[in-house]
Each structure stands twice: as structure tokens, then as C-alpha cells.
């Protein structure tokens, strides 16, 4: 029997969330972001669940090819662009759109011209300071790209550093500052695509013709101060594993490596078949909730590579073989993430290869 751990992927939830983001996008083109193996949910599975999206946006050209070969007929966009000259013919062959974010890429496009049709998006750096040209350069870049035989400009993209409503507006790189910078572009560009999930959900001032939704499609709120229910989205991943041992431990005993947790009373400790080698963070502190037999059981003791321990003293129903939800419908992934000092995104995409993804229709 395989080890009793699984990440269950809820197809109904993925479809529901897509519908929800469709509504939030108010008729704009909806790119479903499926980078990082669809935030850990499985690339081709996500492509299937998101068949109503207008396009898929991802990072890796190999993944883009996979999705094409699988039968995805609509648009595909590379969010970081191409990395090498040898990528360029593949973009045309598989009809994959790319962003262009630096001069080097323009030079490569020039050297390899002409094209039948090579679709590019101009990436603007409006304050994130990661990728892209400055707004005032846009006009020039556009002319330069237009002059390359066969290059088709599909639009202009930028990305927000802080589109969550909880972001402190006194700090740098607010949405309004980034919008002001975008307004420095000479002509208002056609086919503007700016919004991620957070901006699509909360930033009514962010306009444009298209949005790129990622995390919300997987049912996690982009802002940890809002729950999935607040946004009417459904968690699409449940990480669960079974109890493989129960220890009755007297008061004053330490549990696991480093003896971080010491029992204050006679305790029942359940050992669960999930560890940091499965993607459950080693940094998880004691007290982080898990869900077993309809009740909350706190993490008790450091997370091991293949196991973790929870306190089930108050949950006599928890027995050998009981299923434990580490995150999912009852334990928001953002809750676990917050306790570990990270975000739900990181936990979802860090699900390890050895954890089987099991598909569920709901
Ligand atoms: C990942 C990513 C997105 C999606 O962001 P979410 O916060 O997951 O909605 C959108 N645009 C770009 C450029 C990205 O890299």
C-alpha cells in the first residue's frame, strides 16, 4: 500500500473559482495563471478545469508545449518571456505569445527575423522593479518591435507589487503610484493587462483589457486578512495524511527532534504520515491547527522529514488510521502559511513530487 498521504485536487472548486474570477474580471480577457505546475495542482489538470479561460499564462516553454500537445487550442503566454535564441522558433511553431522585457530579447528577435507571426507583449516596469521597460520607453520599444518583420504586438503588461487591500498605503509602490507611472506612457496603449488576482478582486481603478488570475483560481485569498468565504472562492487543494501511530505520553515528556514541545499533562500524541519532505514546512510552530475527526488538533513538536505529531488528547475519536487534514476546506492554507511566516502560494507550490495528486470531481 502506498504511504497514506495525498493532495486531493477539487475540480469543481477550480471550475467554480474560474467562474468567480470571470465575474470579477467584468468581461475582460481572463488569463489563467498555471505556472509552478498550476500552483501545485497539476498543469494539465488545471488546463482541463480552466477550459473556459481565454488563455493560460505560465513560465516554462516546455510546459507551454506540453499544454499545446495536450490539446489546448486557445492562447498561451510566457510571463517571463523566452530565455534563448533557440526558443524563438518554438514560439511560432506552437503559437505561444511571449512578453519582451529587455533589450537583449529585442536584439534576438531582430537577428532571427523574419517571422510569419510572432506575438509579443511589452512588459513595463511601473514600480515593481523586477522586469520591464520604463513607461517613457514604451513608445520607442513599440516602434522598434513593430519594425521587425512578422512581430505582432499583442499588448502591454505590467505587474503590481502590492494590490492587496491590507497593504499599508503609506509604504512604497502602491497600486495608485504604479498607475500614475503607467499614465506616463505617451499614448494610452491598447490591450493593457495589469491585474493579478488581488487587483482583479479589489482594485476597481485598475482597468485594461485583460487580467491575469492565479492564486484565487486555486481558492486561496491573495490577502491573508480575507478568507476564501469572504471572496466566494473554494480551496482546490486538500493536503491530508493518516495517523500511523498513537503515543500515550505522560506529563513532562518531550516530543520529537529538539524537544520543542513538552507535554504539560498526560497526553495522546498522534503521529501523522506527512513531513517536510512532503512540503509541509519544517518551520511550522506548535499550536498550528490540523483537522481530525471533525475537530482541531494542534501541531505538537518539530516537523520531521516524513512525519509530524499532533496533540489529540482531547479527541478520543482520533485513532490509528484517522485522516488528518493539514490544509483544505477546514484549515485554510493561508492559516498554516501565516504561522510559518509565509504565504499560501509557497505551500501549495511546494507540495513534493512524492505526494500523489488525487483528482476529485467536487
Ligand atoms: C504569478 C503572476 C500572476 C498571478 O498572480 P496571483 O497573485 O497568483 O493572482 C500574474 N502576473 C504575473 C506576471 C505573475 O508572475
XYZ file of C-alpha atoms and ligand atoms in Angstrom:
377
model
C 0.000 0.000 0.000
C 1.324 3.468 -0.807
C 2.037 5.783 2.094
C -1.281 7.285 3.294
C -0.849 10.854 2.127
C -2.467 12.731 -0.753
C -3.128 16.151 -2.101
C -6.701 15.968 -3.316
C -7.442 18.400 -6.139
C -11.064 19.503 -6.336
C -12.026 20.011 -9.974
C -15.386 21.548 -9.055
C -13.619 24.122 -6.903
C -11.226 25.034 -9.732
C -14.160 25.492 -12.101
C -16.129 27.491 -9.546
C -13.161 29.784 -8.887
C -12.668 30.354 -12.596
C -16.307 31.380 -12.864
C -15.902 33.675 -9.880
C -12.833 35.368 -11.375
C -14.686 35.677 -14.679
C -17.334 37.704 -12.874
C -14.696 39.776 -11.088
C -12.977 40.461 -14.423
C -16.159 42.107 -15.784
C -15.812 40.971 -19.364
C -12.070 41.476 -19.641
C -9.905 38.758 -21.172
C -9.071 36.233 -18.436
C -5.636 34.631 -18.393
C -5.494 31.679 -16.002
C -2.018 31.591 -14.485
C -0.795 27.977 -14.318
C 2.877 28.469 -13.513
C 4.629 26.225 -10.975
C 2.638 23.164 -12.022
C -0.546 25.208 -11.594
C 0.449 26.282 -8.073
C 0.999 22.609 -7.260
C -2.372 21.414 -8.607
C -1.060 19.778 -11.793
C -0.597 21.600 -15.095
C -2.742 19.504 -17.434
C -5.422 19.010 -14.811
C -5.639 22.778 -14.382
C -5.773 23.239 -18.153
C -8.770 20.913 -18.159
C -10.500 22.710 -15.273
C -9.827 26.125 -16.839
C -11.022 25.330 -20.348
C -13.352 28.337 -20.137
C -10.435 30.731 -19.610
C -9.299 32.835 -22.571
C -5.712 31.729 -22.219
C -3.113 30.106 -19.998
C -0.162 32.070 -18.647
C 2.939 30.288 -17.423
C 6.722 30.487 -17.192
C 8.282 27.481 -18.850
C 8.329 26.989 -22.609
C 8.382 23.196 -22.114
C 5.165 23.465 -20.116
C 3.654 25.629 -22.831
C 4.498 22.939 -25.405
C 3.025 20.254 -23.141
C -0.226 22.154 -22.864
C -0.383 22.608 -26.661
C 0.340 18.960 -27.327
C -2.323 18.065 -24.784
C -4.816 19.923 -26.953
C -5.141 23.435 -25.543
C -6.300 25.464 -28.545
C -6.592 28.915 -27.018
C -3.901 31.441 -26.181
C -0.732 30.731 -24.195
C 1.510 33.436 -22.725
C 5.032 33.170 -21.315
C 5.163 35.513 -18.323
C 8.964 35.739 -18.183
C 9.418 35.567 -21.927
C 11.977 33.403 -23.691
C 15.487 32.741 -22.444
C 17.424 31.786 -25.535
C 17.547 32.226 -29.289
C 16.629 28.575 -29.800
C 13.292 29.240 -28.060
C 12.127 31.665 -30.742
C 11.198 29.164 -33.494
C 9.235 27.149 -30.919
C 7.148 30.199 -30.044
C 5.994 30.415 -33.645
C 5.647 26.685 -34.132
C 3.376 26.266 -31.100
C 1.714 29.681 -31.355
C 2.933 30.811 -27.951
C 2.859 34.501 -27.023
C 5.772 35.978 -25.125
C 6.453 39.062 -23.110
C 9.504 41.119 -24.065
C 11.119 42.759 -21.070
C 14.654 43.728 -22.042
C 16.847 44.945 -24.882
C 18.613 41.633 -25.251
C 15.332 39.986 -26.232
C 14.694 42.667 -28.851
C 18.134 42.082 -30.347
C 17.478 38.333 -30.525
C 14.134 38.985 -32.191
C 15.849 41.196 -34.776
C 18.571 38.652 -35.573
C 16.110 35.847 -36.074
C 13.561 37.745 -38.179
C 11.562 37.465 -40.396
C 8.601 35.651 -38.870
C 5.228 34.523 -40.103
C 3.692 35.712 -36.859
C 5.491 36.152 -33.564
C 3.211 37.521 -30.847
C 4.757 39.723 -28.192
C 3.602 41.759 -25.201
C 5.668 44.707 -23.989
C 6.430 44.457 -20.289
C 6.503 47.742 -18.410
C 8.185 48.250 -15.057
C 5.797 50.573 -13.250
C 7.339 50.239 -9.797
C 7.919 46.577 -9.012
C 11.468 46.977 -10.359
C 11.817 43.383 -11.458
C 11.153 43.114 -15.178
C 10.335 45.545 -17.931
C 10.971 48.857 -19.630
C 10.148 52.208 -18.096
C 6.828 53.740 -19.150
C 8.573 56.542 -21.030
C 10.469 53.963 -23.135
C 7.307 52.225 -24.288
C 6.722 54.274 -27.415
C 10.248 53.716 -28.651
C 10.228 49.980 -27.856
C 6.908 49.612 -29.631
C 8.310 51.250 -32.784
C 11.380 49.083 -32.656
C 9.365 45.890 -32.294
C 6.898 46.982 -34.977
C 9.779 47.358 -37.410
C 10.741 43.679 -37.071
C 9.238 41.701 -39.922
C 6.492 39.424 -38.584
C 6.408 40.637 -34.992
C 2.873 41.323 -33.825
C 2.356 43.445 -30.704
C -0.485 41.959 -28.678
C -0.455 44.347 -25.759
C 1.277 45.967 -22.849
C 1.623 44.302 -19.447
C 2.712 45.404 -16.014
C 2.568 43.797 -12.581
C 1.634 45.187 -9.165
C 3.825 44.731 -6.107
C 1.034 45.368 -3.592
C -2.522 45.009 -4.831
C -3.848 43.521 -1.561
C -6.251 45.784 0.359
C -4.312 45.233 3.619
C -1.211 46.814 2.120
C -0.170 49.934 4.030
C -0.795 52.851 1.672
C 1.963 54.831 3.382
C 4.576 52.414 2.068
C 6.285 52.320 -1.378
C 4.898 51.014 -4.677
C 1.182 51.311 -4.061
C -1.222 50.489 -6.873
C -2.011 54.180 -7.276
C 1.684 55.019 -7.654
C 2.107 52.283 -10.242
C -0.975 53.531 -12.101
C 0.443 57.064 -12.113
C 3.629 55.723 -13.651
C 1.656 53.816 -16.289
C -0.057 57.091 -17.163
C 3.368 58.480 -18.137
C 3.217 56.438 -21.335
C 2.707 58.725 -24.288
C -0.337 57.181 -25.932
C -2.674 55.052 -23.900
C -1.668 51.596 -25.105
C -4.316 49.303 -26.463
C -4.643 45.841 -24.893
C -3.398 46.678 -21.448
C -3.076 43.794 -18.977
C -2.198 44.712 -15.410
C -4.300 42.953 -12.772
C -3.342 39.829 -10.826
C -5.914 38.132 -8.564
C -5.748 40.809 -5.868
C -6.146 43.707 -8.292
C -8.978 41.899 -10.106
C -10.819 41.387 -6.827
C -10.172 44.675 -5.055
C -8.665 47.410 -7.210
C -11.514 48.962 -9.125
C -9.217 51.649 -10.564
C -7.134 49.074 -12.376
C -8.511 48.889 -15.854
C -7.307 47.390 -19.092
C -8.476 44.752 -21.498
C -7.175 41.656 -19.708
C -6.393 40.256 -16.250
C -4.060 37.509 -15.047
C -5.545 35.497 -12.209
C -3.507 32.960 -10.286
C -3.883 32.215 -6.612
C -7.615 32.961 -6.373
C -8.283 30.296 -9.012
C -6.848 27.793 -6.556
C -9.139 29.007 -3.800
C -6.662 30.865 -1.607
C -7.196 34.507 -0.778
C -4.402 36.762 -2.068
C -4.765 38.775 1.142
C -4.316 36.794 4.364
C -6.768 39.106 6.142
C -9.584 37.814 3.941
C -10.871 34.255 3.896
C -11.867 32.210 0.874
C -15.502 32.519 2.024
C -15.194 36.317 2.049
C -14.312 36.099 -1.641
C -16.658 33.233 -2.536
C -13.814 31.052 -3.710
C -13.246 27.414 -2.736
C -9.962 25.792 -1.660
C -8.995 23.492 -4.535
C -6.318 21.510 -2.685
C -6.714 19.363 0.415
C -3.471 18.020 1.853
C -4.281 15.076 4.085
C -2.462 12.132 5.630
C -3.342 9.372 8.058
C -2.368 8.698 11.643
C 0.258 5.941 11.645
C 0.851 5.720 15.389
C -0.618 6.917 18.685
C 1.605 7.516 21.698
C 0.304 7.846 25.239
C 2.855 10.142 26.808
C 2.982 11.158 30.477
C 3.270 14.810 31.509
C 6.749 16.291 31.248
C 7.875 14.287 28.187
C 9.352 15.909 25.095
C 8.151 15.079 21.584
C 10.438 14.742 18.560
C 13.649 16.438 17.409
C 14.944 19.278 19.504
C 12.351 18.524 22.190
C 10.497 21.689 21.304
C 7.160 20.548 22.709
C 6.966 19.226 26.258
C 3.666 17.734 27.476
C 2.006 19.675 30.276
C -0.369 16.812 31.087
C -0.696 13.134 30.292
C -1.216 13.324 26.530
C -2.217 11.366 23.470
C 0.027 12.229 20.567
C -0.875 11.142 17.034
C 1.920 10.633 14.525
C 0.849 11.635 11.014
C 2.364 10.410 7.709
C 3.362 13.837 6.437
C 6.641 15.679 6.899
C 8.720 18.443 5.443
C 9.824 16.168 2.601
C 6.173 16.253 1.531
C 6.064 20.017 1.507
C 4.655 20.647 4.979
C 7.005 23.363 6.258
C 9.569 22.439 8.901
C 9.185 25.951 10.284
C 5.592 25.211 11.406
C 5.277 26.171 15.086
C 3.481 24.281 17.837
C -0.200 25.121 18.021
C -0.729 25.307 14.248
C -4.132 23.719 13.608
C -4.819 20.448 11.812
C -8.257 18.852 11.448
C -9.052 15.308 12.522
C -12.373 13.569 13.215
C -14.222 16.882 12.964
C -12.018 18.679 15.484
C -8.950 20.899 15.564
C -5.734 19.252 16.756
C -2.620 21.401 17.253
C 0.861 20.576 15.963
C 2.957 19.389 18.918
C 6.674 19.051 18.279
C 9.014 19.805 15.387
C 8.033 18.594 11.915
C 10.199 15.624 10.845
C 11.112 14.683 7.281
C 8.380 12.049 6.949
C 6.163 12.591 9.980
C 4.574 15.203 12.141
C 2.975 14.992 15.560
C -0.309 16.454 16.789
C -1.923 16.583 20.214
C -5.158 14.568 20.208
C -5.571 14.316 23.979
C -8.995 15.942 23.680
C -10.018 13.963 20.596
C -10.512 10.327 21.682
C -12.065 9.581 18.261
C -8.653 10.146 16.675
C -7.241 6.651 16.179
C -4.716 4.770 14.134
C -5.763 5.320 10.517
C -7.717 8.530 11.160
C -7.396 11.003 8.299
C -5.835 14.347 9.196
C -6.360 17.454 7.080
C -3.214 19.598 7.053
C -4.853 22.217 4.853
C -8.004 22.360 2.762
C -11.623 23.271 3.424
C -11.305 23.316 7.255
C -7.733 24.552 7.657
C -7.043 27.426 5.251
C -3.641 27.091 3.608
C -3.117 30.768 4.451
C -3.571 29.981 8.155
C -0.739 27.437 8.120
C 1.336 29.788 5.963
C 0.838 32.729 8.314
C 2.062 30.683 11.263
C 5.191 29.792 9.278
C 5.818 33.373 8.202
C 4.990 32.765 4.557
C 2.037 32.822 2.153
C -0.309 30.125 0.914
C 1.230 30.346 -2.564
C 4.513 28.932 -1.281
C 2.915 25.995 0.498
C 0.761 24.998 -2.464
C 3.561 25.049 -4.982
C 5.999 23.348 -2.615
C 3.924 20.147 -2.493
C 6.569 17.474 -3.077
C 6.680 15.148 -6.059
C 6.274 12.133 -3.802
C 2.797 13.282 -2.726
C 0.216 11.774 -5.092
C -2.261 14.270 -6.545
C -5.677 12.694 -6.450
C -8.459 14.162 -8.501
C -11.879 14.738 -7.031
C -14.884 15.902 -9.056
C -16.280 18.216 -6.359
C 2.116 34.871 -10.826
C 1.727 36.030 -11.641
C 0.387 36.431 -11.694
C -0.695 35.814 -10.849
O -0.633 36.358 -9.558
P -1.693 35.923 -8.422
O -1.342 36.782 -7.278
O -1.420 34.479 -8.148
O -3.029 36.155 -8.978
C 0.068 37.461 -12.558
N 1.005 38.062 -13.312
C 2.308 37.709 -13.273
C 3.297 38.425 -14.125
C 2.707 36.692 -12.432
O 4.003 36.340 -12.383
